[in-house]
mmCIF file of C-alpha atoms in Angstrom:
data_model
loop_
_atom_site.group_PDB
_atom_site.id
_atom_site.type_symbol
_atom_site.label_atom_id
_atom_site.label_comp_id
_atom_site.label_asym_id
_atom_site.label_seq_id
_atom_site.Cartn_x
_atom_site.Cartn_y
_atom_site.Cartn_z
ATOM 1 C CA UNK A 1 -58.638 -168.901 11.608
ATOM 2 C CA UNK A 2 -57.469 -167.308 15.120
ATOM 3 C CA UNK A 3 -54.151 -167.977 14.756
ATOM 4 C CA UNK A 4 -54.464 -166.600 10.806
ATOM 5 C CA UNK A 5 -56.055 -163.133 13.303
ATOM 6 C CA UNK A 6 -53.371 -162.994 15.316
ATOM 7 C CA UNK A 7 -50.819 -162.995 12.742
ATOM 8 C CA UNK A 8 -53.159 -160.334 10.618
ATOM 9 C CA UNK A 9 -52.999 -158.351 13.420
ATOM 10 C CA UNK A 10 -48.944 -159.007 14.268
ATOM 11 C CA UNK A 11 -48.148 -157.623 11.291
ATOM 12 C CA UNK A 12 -50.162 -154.620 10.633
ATOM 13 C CA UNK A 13 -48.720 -153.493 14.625
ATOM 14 C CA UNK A 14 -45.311 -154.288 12.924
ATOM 15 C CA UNK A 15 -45.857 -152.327 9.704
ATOM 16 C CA UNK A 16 -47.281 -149.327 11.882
ATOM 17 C CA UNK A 17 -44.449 -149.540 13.848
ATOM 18 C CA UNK A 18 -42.133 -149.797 10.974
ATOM 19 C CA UNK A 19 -43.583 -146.997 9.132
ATOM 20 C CA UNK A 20 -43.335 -144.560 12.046
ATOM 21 C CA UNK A 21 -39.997 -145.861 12.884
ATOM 22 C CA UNK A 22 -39.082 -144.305 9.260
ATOM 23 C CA UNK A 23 -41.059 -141.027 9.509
ATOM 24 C CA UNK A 24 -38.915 -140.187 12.595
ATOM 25 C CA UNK A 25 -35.766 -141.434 10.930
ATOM 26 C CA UNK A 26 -36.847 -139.284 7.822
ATOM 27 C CA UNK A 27 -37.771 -136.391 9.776
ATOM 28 C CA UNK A 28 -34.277 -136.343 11.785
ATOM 29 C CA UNK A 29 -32.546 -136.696 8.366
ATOM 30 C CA UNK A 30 -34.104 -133.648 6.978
ATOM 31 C CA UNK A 31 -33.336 -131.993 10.167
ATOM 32 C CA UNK A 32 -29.613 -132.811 10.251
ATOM 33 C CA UNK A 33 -29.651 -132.170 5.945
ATOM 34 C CA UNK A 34 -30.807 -128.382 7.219
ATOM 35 C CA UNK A 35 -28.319 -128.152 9.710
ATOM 36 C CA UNK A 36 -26.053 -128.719 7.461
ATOM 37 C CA UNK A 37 -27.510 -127.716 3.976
ATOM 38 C CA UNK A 38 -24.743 -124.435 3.616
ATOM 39 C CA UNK A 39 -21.492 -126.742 4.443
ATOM 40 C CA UNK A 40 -22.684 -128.967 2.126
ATOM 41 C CA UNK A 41 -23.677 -126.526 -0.604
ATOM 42 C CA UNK A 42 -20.191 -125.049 0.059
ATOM 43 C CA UNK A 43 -18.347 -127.866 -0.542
ATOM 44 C CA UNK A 44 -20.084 -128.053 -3.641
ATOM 45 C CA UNK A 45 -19.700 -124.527 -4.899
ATOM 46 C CA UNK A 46 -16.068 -124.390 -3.148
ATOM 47 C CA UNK A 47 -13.836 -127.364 -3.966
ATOM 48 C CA UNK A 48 -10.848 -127.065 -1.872
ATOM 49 C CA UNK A 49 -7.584 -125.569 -3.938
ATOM 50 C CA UNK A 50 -4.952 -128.898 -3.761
ATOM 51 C CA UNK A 51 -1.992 -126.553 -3.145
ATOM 52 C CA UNK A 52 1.754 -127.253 -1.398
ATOM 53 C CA UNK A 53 4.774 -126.458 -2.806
ATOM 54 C CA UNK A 54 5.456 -129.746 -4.096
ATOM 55 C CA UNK A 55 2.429 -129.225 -6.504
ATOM 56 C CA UNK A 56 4.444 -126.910 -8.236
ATOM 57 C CA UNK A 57 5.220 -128.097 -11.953
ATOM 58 C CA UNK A 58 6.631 -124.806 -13.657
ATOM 59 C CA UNK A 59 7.444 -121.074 -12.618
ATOM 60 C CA UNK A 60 7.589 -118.250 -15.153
ATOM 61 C CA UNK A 61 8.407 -113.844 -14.941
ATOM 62 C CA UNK A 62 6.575 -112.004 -17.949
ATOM 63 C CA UNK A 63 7.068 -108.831 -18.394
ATOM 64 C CA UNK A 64 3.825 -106.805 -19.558
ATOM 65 C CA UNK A 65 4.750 -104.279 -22.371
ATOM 66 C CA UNK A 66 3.130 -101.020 -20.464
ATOM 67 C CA UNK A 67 3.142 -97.308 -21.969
ATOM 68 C CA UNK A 68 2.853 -94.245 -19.803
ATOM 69 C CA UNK A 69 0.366 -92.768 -22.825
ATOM 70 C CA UNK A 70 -1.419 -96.218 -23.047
ATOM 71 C CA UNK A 71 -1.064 -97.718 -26.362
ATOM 72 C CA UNK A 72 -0.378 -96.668 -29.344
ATOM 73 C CA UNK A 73 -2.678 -96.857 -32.181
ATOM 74 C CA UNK A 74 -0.842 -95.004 -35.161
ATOM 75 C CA UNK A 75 0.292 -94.650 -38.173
ATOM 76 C CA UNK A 76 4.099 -93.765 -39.172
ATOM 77 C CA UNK A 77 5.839 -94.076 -42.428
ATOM 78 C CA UNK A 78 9.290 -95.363 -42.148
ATOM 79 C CA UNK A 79 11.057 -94.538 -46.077
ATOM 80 C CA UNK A 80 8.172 -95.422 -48.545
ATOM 81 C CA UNK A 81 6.526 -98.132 -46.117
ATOM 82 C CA UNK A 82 3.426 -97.560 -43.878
ATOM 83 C CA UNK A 83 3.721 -98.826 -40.275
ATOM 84 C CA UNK A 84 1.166 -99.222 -38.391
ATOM 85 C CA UNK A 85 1.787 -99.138 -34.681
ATOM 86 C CA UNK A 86 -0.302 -101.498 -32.235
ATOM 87 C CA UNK A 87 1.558 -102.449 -28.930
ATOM 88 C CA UNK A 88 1.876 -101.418 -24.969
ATOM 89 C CA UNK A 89 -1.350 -102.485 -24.098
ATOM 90 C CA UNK A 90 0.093 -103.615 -20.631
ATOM 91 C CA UNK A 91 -1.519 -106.383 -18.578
ATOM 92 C CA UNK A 92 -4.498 -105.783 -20.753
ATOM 93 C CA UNK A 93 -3.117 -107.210 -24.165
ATOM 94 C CA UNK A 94 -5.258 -110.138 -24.187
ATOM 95 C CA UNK A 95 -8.342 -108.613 -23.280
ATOM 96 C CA UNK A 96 -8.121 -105.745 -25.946
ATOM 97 C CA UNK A 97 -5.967 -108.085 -29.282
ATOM 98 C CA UNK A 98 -8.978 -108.478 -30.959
ATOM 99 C CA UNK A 99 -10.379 -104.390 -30.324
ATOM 100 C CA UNK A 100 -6.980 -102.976 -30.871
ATOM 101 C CA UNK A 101 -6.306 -105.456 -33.839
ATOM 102 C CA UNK A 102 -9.327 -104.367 -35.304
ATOM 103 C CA UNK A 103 -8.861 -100.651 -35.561
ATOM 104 C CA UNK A 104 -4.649 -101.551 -36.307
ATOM 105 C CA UNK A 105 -6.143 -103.703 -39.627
ATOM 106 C CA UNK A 106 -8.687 -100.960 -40.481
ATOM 107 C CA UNK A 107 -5.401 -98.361 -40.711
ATOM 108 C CA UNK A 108 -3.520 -100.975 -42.765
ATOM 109 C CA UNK A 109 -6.656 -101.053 -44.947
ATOM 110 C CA UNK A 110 -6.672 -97.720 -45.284
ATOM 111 C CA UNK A 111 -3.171 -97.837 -47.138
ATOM 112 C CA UNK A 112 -4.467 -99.969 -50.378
ATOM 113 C CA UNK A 113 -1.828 -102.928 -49.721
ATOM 114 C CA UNK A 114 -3.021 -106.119 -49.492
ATOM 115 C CA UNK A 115 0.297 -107.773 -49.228
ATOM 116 C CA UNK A 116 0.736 -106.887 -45.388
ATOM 117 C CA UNK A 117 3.222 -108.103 -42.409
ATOM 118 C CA UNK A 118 2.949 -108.418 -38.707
ATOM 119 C CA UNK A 119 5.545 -107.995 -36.803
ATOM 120 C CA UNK A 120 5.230 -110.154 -33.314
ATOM 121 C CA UNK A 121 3.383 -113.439 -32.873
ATOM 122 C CA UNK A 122 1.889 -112.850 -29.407
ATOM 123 C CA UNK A 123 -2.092 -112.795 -29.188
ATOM 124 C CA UNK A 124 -2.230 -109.335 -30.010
ATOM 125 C CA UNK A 125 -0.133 -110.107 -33.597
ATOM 126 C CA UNK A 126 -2.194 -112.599 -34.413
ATOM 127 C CA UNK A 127 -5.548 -111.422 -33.849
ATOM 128 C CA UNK A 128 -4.435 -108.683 -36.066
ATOM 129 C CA UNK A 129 -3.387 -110.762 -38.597
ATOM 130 C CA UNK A 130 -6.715 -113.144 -38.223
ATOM 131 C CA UNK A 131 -8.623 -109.833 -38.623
ATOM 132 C CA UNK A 132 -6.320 -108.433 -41.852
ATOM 133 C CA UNK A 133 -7.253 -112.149 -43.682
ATOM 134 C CA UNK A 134 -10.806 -111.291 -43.049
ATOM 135 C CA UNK A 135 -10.368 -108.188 -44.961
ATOM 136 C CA UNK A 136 -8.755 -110.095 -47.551
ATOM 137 C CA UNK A 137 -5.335 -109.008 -47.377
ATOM 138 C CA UNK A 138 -2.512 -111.198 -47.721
ATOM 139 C CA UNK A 139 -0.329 -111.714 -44.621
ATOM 140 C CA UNK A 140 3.160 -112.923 -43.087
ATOM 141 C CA UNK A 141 4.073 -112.894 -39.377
ATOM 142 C CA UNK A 142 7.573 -111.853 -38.737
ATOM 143 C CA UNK A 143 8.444 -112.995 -35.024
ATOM 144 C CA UNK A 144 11.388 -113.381 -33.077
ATOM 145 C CA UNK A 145 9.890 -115.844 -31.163
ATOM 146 C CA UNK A 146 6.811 -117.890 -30.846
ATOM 147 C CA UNK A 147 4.156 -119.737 -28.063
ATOM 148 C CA UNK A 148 5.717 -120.907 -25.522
ATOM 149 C CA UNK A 149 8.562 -118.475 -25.261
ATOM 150 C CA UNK A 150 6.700 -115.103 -26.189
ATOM 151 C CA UNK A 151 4.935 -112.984 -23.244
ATOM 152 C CA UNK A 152 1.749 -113.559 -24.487
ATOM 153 C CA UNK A 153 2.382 -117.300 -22.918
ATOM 154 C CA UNK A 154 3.286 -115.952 -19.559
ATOM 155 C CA UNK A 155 0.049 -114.180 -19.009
ATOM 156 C CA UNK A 156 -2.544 -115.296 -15.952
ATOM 157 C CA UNK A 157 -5.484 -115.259 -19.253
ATOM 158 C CA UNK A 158 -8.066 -113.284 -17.595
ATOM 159 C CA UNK A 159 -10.648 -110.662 -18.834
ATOM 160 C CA UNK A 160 -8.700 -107.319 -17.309
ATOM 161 C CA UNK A 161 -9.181 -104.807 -20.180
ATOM 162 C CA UNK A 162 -7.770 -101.562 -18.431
ATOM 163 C CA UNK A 163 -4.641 -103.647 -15.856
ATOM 164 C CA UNK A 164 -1.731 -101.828 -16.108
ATOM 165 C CA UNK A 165 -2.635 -100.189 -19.178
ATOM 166 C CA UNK A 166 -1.806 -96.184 -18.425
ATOM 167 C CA UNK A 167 -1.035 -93.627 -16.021
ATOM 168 C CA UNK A 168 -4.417 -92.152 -14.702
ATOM 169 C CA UNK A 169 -3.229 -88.639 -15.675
ATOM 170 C CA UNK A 170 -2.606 -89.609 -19.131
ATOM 171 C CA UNK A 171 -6.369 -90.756 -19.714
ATOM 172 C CA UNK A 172 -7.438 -88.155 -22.356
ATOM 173 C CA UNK A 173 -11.279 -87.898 -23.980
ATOM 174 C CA UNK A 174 -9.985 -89.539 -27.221
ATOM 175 C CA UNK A 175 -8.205 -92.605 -25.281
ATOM 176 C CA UNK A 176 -10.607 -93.143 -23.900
ATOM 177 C CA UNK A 177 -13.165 -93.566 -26.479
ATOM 178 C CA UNK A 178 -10.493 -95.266 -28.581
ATOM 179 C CA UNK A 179 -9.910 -97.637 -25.600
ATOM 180 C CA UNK A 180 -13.941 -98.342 -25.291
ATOM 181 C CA UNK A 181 -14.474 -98.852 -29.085
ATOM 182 C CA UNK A 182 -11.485 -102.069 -28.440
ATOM 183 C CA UNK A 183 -13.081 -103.101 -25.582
ATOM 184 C CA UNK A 184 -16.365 -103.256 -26.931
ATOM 185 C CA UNK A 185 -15.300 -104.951 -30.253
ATOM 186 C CA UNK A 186 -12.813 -107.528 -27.659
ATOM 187 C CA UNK A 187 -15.566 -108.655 -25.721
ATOM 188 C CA UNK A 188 -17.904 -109.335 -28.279
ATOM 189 C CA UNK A 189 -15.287 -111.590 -30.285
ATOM 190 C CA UNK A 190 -14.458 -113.544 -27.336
ATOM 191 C CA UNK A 191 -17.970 -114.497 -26.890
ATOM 192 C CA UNK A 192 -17.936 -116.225 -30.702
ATOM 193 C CA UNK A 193 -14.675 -118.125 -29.099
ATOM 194 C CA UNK A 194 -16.941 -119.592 -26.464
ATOM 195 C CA UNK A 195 -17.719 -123.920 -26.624
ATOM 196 C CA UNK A 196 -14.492 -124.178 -28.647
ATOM 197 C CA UNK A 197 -12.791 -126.656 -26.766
ATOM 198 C CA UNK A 198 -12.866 -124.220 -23.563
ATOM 199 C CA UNK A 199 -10.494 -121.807 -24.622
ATOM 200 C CA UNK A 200 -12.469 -119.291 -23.489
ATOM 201 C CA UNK A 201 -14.770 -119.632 -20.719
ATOM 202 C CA UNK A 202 -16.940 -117.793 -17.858
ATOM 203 C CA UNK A 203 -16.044 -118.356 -13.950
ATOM 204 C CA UNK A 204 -17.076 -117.072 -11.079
ATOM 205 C CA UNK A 205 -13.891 -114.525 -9.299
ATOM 206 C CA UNK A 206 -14.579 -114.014 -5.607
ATOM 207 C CA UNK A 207 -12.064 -111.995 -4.085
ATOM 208 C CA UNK A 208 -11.621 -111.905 -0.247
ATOM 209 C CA UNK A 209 -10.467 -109.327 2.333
ATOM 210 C CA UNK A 210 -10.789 -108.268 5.703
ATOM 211 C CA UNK A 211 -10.716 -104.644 4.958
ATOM 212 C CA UNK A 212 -13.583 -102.925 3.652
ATOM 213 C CA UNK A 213 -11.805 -101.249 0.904
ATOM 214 C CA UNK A 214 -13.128 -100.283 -3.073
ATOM 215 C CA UNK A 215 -9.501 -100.261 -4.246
ATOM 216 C CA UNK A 216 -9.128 -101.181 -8.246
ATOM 217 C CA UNK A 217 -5.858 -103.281 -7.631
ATOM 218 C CA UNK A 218 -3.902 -102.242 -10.587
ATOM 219 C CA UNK A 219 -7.335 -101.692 -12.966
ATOM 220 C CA UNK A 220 -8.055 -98.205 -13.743
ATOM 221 C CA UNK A 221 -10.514 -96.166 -11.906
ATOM 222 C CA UNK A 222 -11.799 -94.118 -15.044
ATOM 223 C CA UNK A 223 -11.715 -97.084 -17.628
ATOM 224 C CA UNK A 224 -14.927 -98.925 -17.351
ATOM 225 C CA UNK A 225 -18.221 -100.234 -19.431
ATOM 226 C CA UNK A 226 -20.973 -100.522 -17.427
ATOM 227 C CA UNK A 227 -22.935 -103.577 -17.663
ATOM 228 C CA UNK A 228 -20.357 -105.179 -19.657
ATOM 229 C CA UNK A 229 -19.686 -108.115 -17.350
ATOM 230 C CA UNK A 230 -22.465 -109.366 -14.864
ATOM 231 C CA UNK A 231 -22.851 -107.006 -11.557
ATOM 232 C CA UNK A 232 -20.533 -107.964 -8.853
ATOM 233 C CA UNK A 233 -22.183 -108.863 -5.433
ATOM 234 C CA UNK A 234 -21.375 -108.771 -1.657
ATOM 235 C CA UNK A 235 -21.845 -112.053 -0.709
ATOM 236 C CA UNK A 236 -22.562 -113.232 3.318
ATOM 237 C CA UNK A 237 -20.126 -115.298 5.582
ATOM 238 C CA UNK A 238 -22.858 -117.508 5.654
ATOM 239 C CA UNK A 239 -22.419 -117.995 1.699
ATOM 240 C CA UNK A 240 -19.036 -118.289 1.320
ATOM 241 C CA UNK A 241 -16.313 -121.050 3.353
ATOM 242 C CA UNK A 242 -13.512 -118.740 3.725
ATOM 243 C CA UNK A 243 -12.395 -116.963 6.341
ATOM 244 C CA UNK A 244 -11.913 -113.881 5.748
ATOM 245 C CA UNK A 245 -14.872 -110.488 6.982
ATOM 246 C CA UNK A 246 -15.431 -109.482 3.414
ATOM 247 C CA UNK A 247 -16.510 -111.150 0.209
ATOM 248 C CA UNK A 248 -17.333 -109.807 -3.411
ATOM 249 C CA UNK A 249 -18.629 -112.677 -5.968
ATOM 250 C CA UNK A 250 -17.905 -111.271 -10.244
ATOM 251 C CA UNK A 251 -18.692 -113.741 -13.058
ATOM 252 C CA UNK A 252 -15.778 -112.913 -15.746
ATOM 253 C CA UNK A 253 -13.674 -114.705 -18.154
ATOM 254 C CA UNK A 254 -10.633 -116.823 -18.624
ATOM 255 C CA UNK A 255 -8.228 -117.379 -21.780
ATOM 256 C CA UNK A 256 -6.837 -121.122 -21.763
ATOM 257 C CA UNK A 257 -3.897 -119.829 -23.112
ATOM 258 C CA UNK A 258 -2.035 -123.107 -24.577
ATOM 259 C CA UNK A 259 -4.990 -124.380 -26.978
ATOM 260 C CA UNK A 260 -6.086 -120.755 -27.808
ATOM 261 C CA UNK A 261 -3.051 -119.679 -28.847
ATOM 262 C CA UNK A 262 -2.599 -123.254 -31.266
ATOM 263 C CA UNK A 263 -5.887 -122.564 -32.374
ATOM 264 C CA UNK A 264 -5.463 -119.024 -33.567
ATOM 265 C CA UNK A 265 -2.328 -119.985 -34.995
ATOM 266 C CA UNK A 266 -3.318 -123.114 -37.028
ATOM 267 C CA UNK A 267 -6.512 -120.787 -38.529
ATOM 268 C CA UNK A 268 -4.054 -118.128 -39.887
ATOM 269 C CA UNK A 269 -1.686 -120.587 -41.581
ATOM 270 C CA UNK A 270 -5.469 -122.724 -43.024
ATOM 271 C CA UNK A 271 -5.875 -119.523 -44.423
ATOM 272 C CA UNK A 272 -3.229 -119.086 -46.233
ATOM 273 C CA UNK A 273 -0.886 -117.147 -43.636
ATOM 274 C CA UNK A 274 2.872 -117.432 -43.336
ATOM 275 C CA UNK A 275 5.016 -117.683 -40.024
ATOM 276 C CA UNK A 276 8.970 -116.378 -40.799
ATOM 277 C CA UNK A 277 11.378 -116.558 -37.493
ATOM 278 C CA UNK A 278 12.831 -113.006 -37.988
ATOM 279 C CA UNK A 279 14.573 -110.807 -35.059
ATOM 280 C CA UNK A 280 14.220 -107.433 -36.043
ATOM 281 C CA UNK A 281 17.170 -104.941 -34.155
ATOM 282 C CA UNK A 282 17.623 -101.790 -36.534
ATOM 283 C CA UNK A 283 14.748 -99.886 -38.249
ATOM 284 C CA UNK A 284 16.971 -101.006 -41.648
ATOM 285 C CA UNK A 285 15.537 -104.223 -40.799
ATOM 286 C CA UNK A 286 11.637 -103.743 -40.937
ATOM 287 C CA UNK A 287 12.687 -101.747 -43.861
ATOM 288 C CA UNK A 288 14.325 -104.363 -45.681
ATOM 289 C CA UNK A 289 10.871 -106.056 -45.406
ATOM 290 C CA UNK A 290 9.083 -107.004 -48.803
ATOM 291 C CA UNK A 291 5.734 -105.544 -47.701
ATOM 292 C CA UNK A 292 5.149 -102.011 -47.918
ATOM 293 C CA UNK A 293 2.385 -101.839 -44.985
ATOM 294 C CA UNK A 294 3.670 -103.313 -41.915
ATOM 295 C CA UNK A 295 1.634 -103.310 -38.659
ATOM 296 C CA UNK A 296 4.031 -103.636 -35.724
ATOM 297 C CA UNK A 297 2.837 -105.770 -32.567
ATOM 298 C CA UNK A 298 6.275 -106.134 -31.133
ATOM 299 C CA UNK A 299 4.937 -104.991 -27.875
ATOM 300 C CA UNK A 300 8.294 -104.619 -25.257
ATOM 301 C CA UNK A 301 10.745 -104.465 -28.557
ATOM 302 C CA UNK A 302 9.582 -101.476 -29.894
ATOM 303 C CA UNK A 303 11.152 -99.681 -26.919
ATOM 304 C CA UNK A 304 14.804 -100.080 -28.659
ATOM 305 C CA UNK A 305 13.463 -100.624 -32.226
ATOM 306 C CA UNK A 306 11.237 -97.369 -32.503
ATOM 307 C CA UNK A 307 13.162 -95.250 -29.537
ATOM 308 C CA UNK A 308 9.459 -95.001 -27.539
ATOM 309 C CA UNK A 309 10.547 -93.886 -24.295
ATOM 310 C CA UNK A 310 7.365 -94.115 -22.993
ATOM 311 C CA UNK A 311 7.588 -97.937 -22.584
ATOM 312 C CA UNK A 312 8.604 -100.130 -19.679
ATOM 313 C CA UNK A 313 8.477 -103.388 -18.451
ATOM 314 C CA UNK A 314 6.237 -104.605 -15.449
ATOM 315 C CA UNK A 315 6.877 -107.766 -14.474
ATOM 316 C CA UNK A 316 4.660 -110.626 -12.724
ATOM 317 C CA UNK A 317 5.840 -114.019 -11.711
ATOM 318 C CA UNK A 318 3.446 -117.596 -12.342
ATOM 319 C CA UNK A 319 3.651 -120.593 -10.631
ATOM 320 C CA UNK A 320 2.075 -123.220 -12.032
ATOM 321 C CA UNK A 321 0.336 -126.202 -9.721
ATOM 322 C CA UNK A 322 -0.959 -129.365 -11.708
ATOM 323 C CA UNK A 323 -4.196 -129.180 -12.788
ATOM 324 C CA UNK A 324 -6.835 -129.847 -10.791
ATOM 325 C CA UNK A 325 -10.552 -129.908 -12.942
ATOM 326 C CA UNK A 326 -12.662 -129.916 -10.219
ATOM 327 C CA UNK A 327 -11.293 -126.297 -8.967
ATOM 328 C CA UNK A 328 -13.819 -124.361 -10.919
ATOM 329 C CA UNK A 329 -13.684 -121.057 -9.648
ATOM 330 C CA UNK A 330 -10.943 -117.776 -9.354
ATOM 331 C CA UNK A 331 -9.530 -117.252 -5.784
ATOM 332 C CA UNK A 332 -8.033 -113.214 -5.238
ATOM 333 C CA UNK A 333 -6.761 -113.239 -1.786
ATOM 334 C CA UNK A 334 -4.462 -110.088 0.030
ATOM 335 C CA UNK A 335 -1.919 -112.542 -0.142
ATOM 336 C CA UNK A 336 -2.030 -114.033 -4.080
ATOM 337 C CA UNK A 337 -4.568 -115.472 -6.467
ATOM 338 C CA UNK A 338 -5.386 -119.096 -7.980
ATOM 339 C CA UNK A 339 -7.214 -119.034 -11.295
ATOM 340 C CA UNK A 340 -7.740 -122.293 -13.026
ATOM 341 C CA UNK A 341 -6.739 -123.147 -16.264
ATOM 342 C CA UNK A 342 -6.299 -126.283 -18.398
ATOM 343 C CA UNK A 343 -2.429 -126.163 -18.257
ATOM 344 C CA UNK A 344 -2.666 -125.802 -14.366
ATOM 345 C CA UNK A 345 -3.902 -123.750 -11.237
ATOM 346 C CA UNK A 346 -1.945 -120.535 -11.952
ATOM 347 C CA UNK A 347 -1.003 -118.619 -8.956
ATOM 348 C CA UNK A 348 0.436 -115.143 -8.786
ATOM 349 C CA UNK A 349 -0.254 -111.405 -7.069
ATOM 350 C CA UNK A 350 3.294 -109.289 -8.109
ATOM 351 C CA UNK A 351 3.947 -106.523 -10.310
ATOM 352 C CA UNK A 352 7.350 -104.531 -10.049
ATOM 353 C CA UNK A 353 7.861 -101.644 -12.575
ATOM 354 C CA UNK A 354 10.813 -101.509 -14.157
ATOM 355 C CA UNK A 355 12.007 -104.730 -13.936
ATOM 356 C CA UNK A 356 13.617 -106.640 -16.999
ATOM 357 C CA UNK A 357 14.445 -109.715 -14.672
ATOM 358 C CA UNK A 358 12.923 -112.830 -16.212
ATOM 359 C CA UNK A 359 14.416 -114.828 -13.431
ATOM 360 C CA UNK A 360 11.686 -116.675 -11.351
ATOM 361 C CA UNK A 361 12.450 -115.841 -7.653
ATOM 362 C CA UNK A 362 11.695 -118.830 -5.592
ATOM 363 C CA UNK A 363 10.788 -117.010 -2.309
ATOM 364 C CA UNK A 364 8.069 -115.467 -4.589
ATOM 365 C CA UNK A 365 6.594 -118.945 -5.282
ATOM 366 C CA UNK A 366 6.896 -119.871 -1.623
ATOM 367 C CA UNK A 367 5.313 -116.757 -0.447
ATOM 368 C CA UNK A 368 1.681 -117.195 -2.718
ATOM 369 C CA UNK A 369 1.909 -120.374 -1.898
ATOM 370 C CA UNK A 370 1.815 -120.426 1.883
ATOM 371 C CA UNK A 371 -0.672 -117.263 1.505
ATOM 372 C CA UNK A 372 -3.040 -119.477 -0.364
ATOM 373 C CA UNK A 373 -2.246 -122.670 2.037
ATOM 374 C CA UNK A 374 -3.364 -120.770 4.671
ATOM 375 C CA UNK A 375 -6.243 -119.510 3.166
ATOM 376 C CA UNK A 376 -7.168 -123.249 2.263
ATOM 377 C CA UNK A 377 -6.077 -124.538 5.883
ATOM 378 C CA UNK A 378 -8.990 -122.082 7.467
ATOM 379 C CA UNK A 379 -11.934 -122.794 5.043
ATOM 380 C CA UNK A 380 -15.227 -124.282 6.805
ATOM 381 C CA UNK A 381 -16.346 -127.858 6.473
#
């Protein structure tokens, strides 16, 4: 019986000691866990960009269709046919195809045809068409070209409604509420898009400097809808792993341009649309067209084709690394940007006006690349 004591009392000293012996091991643990709970977080919220030149699959130049006057929304006749203008929408094609489409079917409407063509297959050609089947017209595409070699392929895909859209002086009270009306309509169509397959989707842009600067890189200052995307926010060193003095943090979206463009496509031709390769050089060409309405979304073309000096290229040059899932959020650095997409990690940050040069420089690619590298090389952890 004293030796069954004894070993009682062994053991509850043991378990005593054991149990403290894990309190202070638990207690350091949460200690070091606080210590650390931001690096930790950040590695979370901030998976490192994989990025070296050898990551480099593809390079591309598009050339954005921009207008002086913005684009043009119109109506011309051409002979006894109707056409309805709808290009130069700039860098901000994407963002406004559905808005501009919208009010460029509504004019076509107008007309009484419902046998109608579009002229262009890039995403602002055929949202129009999408939106002219809805009205229950009857349509053929007449392109040149299709996805991939068409500029609506070499875009970066991101929600940038007023980029490189018009001269500031050339913003008049009627653009602008024509431009707003698109916008509006844009936005809310995208949002129908979203949990189909990703093609659209919502990430978090946090764009780093160490300049304390409210510059609109390349977005207009006057063009704007309040409330329209979620409120960007200063965010803290403390918050952030980069090193860089200043930090803004806006949720907006991205176009995964590939499957968005094949899904578009494939709905117009399940309803009933038709796709004819057709180059269009003289005006006796679109008139030689069967339709009698014709909405034009030739975008760059209609430079030569409808003598609209008002048009010019700007170009920007993608590289594209492989894709990299768990990258989940926009990087915009002095230096270049990374925005991730389901064909790849695009990275970019030129524009030069003027230039028809579809050439992809290779210093270009080296330059973002050793920008971002750097940027990568200093983050905290």
């Amino acid at each position: 019986m004293n030796t069954r004591r004894k070993f009682m009392r062994s053991a509850g000293i043991l378990s005593l000691a054991a149990a403290g012996g894990l309190a202070s091991c638990s207690k350091q643990s949460v200690k070091y866990a606080s210590r650390n709970f931001n690096f930790n977080q950040q590695a979370f919220l901030f998976p490192k960009l994989k990025i070296s030149l050898d990551r480099v699959i593809r390079e591309t130049v598009g050339l954005r269709p921009f207008r002086k006057t913005g684009f043009r929304l119109e109506k011309e006749m051409l002979d006894q046919k109707t056409i309805v203008h709808n290009y130069g929408h700039g860098g901000s094609g994407w963002s406004l195809s559905w808005g501009t489409g919208n009010i460029a079917s509504d004019l076509a409407i107008e007309t009484g045809e419902k046998k109608v063509a579009v002229m262009g297959c890039g995403t602002v050609g055929i949202a129009t068409a999408r939106l002219l089947q809805k009205k229950g017209c009857d349509v053929t595409i007449y392109a040149k070209d299709m996805h991939p070699n068409i500029t609506s392929s070499k875009a970066t895909g991101t929600w940038s409604p007023s980029y490189t859209l018009i001269e500031e002086e050339n913003i008049t009270p009627e653009f602008e509420e024509k431009w707003t009306k698109a916008c509006n309509f844009s936005f809310n169509a995208f949002q129908q898009l979203l949990g189909l397959n990703k093609i659209v989707t919502w990430i978090d842009n946090y764009s780093m400097s160490n300049e304390d600067g409210s510059g609109h890189g390349g977005h207009s200052s006057r063009l704007s809808i309040p409330g329209q995307l979620p409120h960007s926010e200063i965010i803290s060193p403390e918050s952030h792993p980069f090193n860089f003095a200043y930090a803004k943090k806006q949720t907006t979206l991205v176009f995964n341009i590939p499957s968005y463009l094949e899904k578009q496509l494939n709905d117009f031709l399940s309803f009933g649309g038709e796709v004819v390769i057709k180059e269009f050089k003289t005006l006796e060409d679109v008139d030689a067209l069967p339709e009698k309405c014709i909405v034009n979304c030739t975008g760059l073309g209609s430079k030569a084709l409808f003598n609209d000096d008002d048009m010019m290229p700007v170009s920007g040059q993608l590289s594209f690394l492989i894709p990299q899932p768990e990258f989940n959020y926009r990087l915009s650095t002095p230096g270049g940007y990374a925005i991730p997409r389901k064909d790849g990690i695009i990275l970019g940050g030129n524009t030069i006006k003027g230039n028809w040069d579809m050439t992809p420089d290779p210093a270009q690619t080296e330059k973002v690349v050793s920008a971002l590298m750097e940027v990568v090389g200093q983050m905290k952890s």
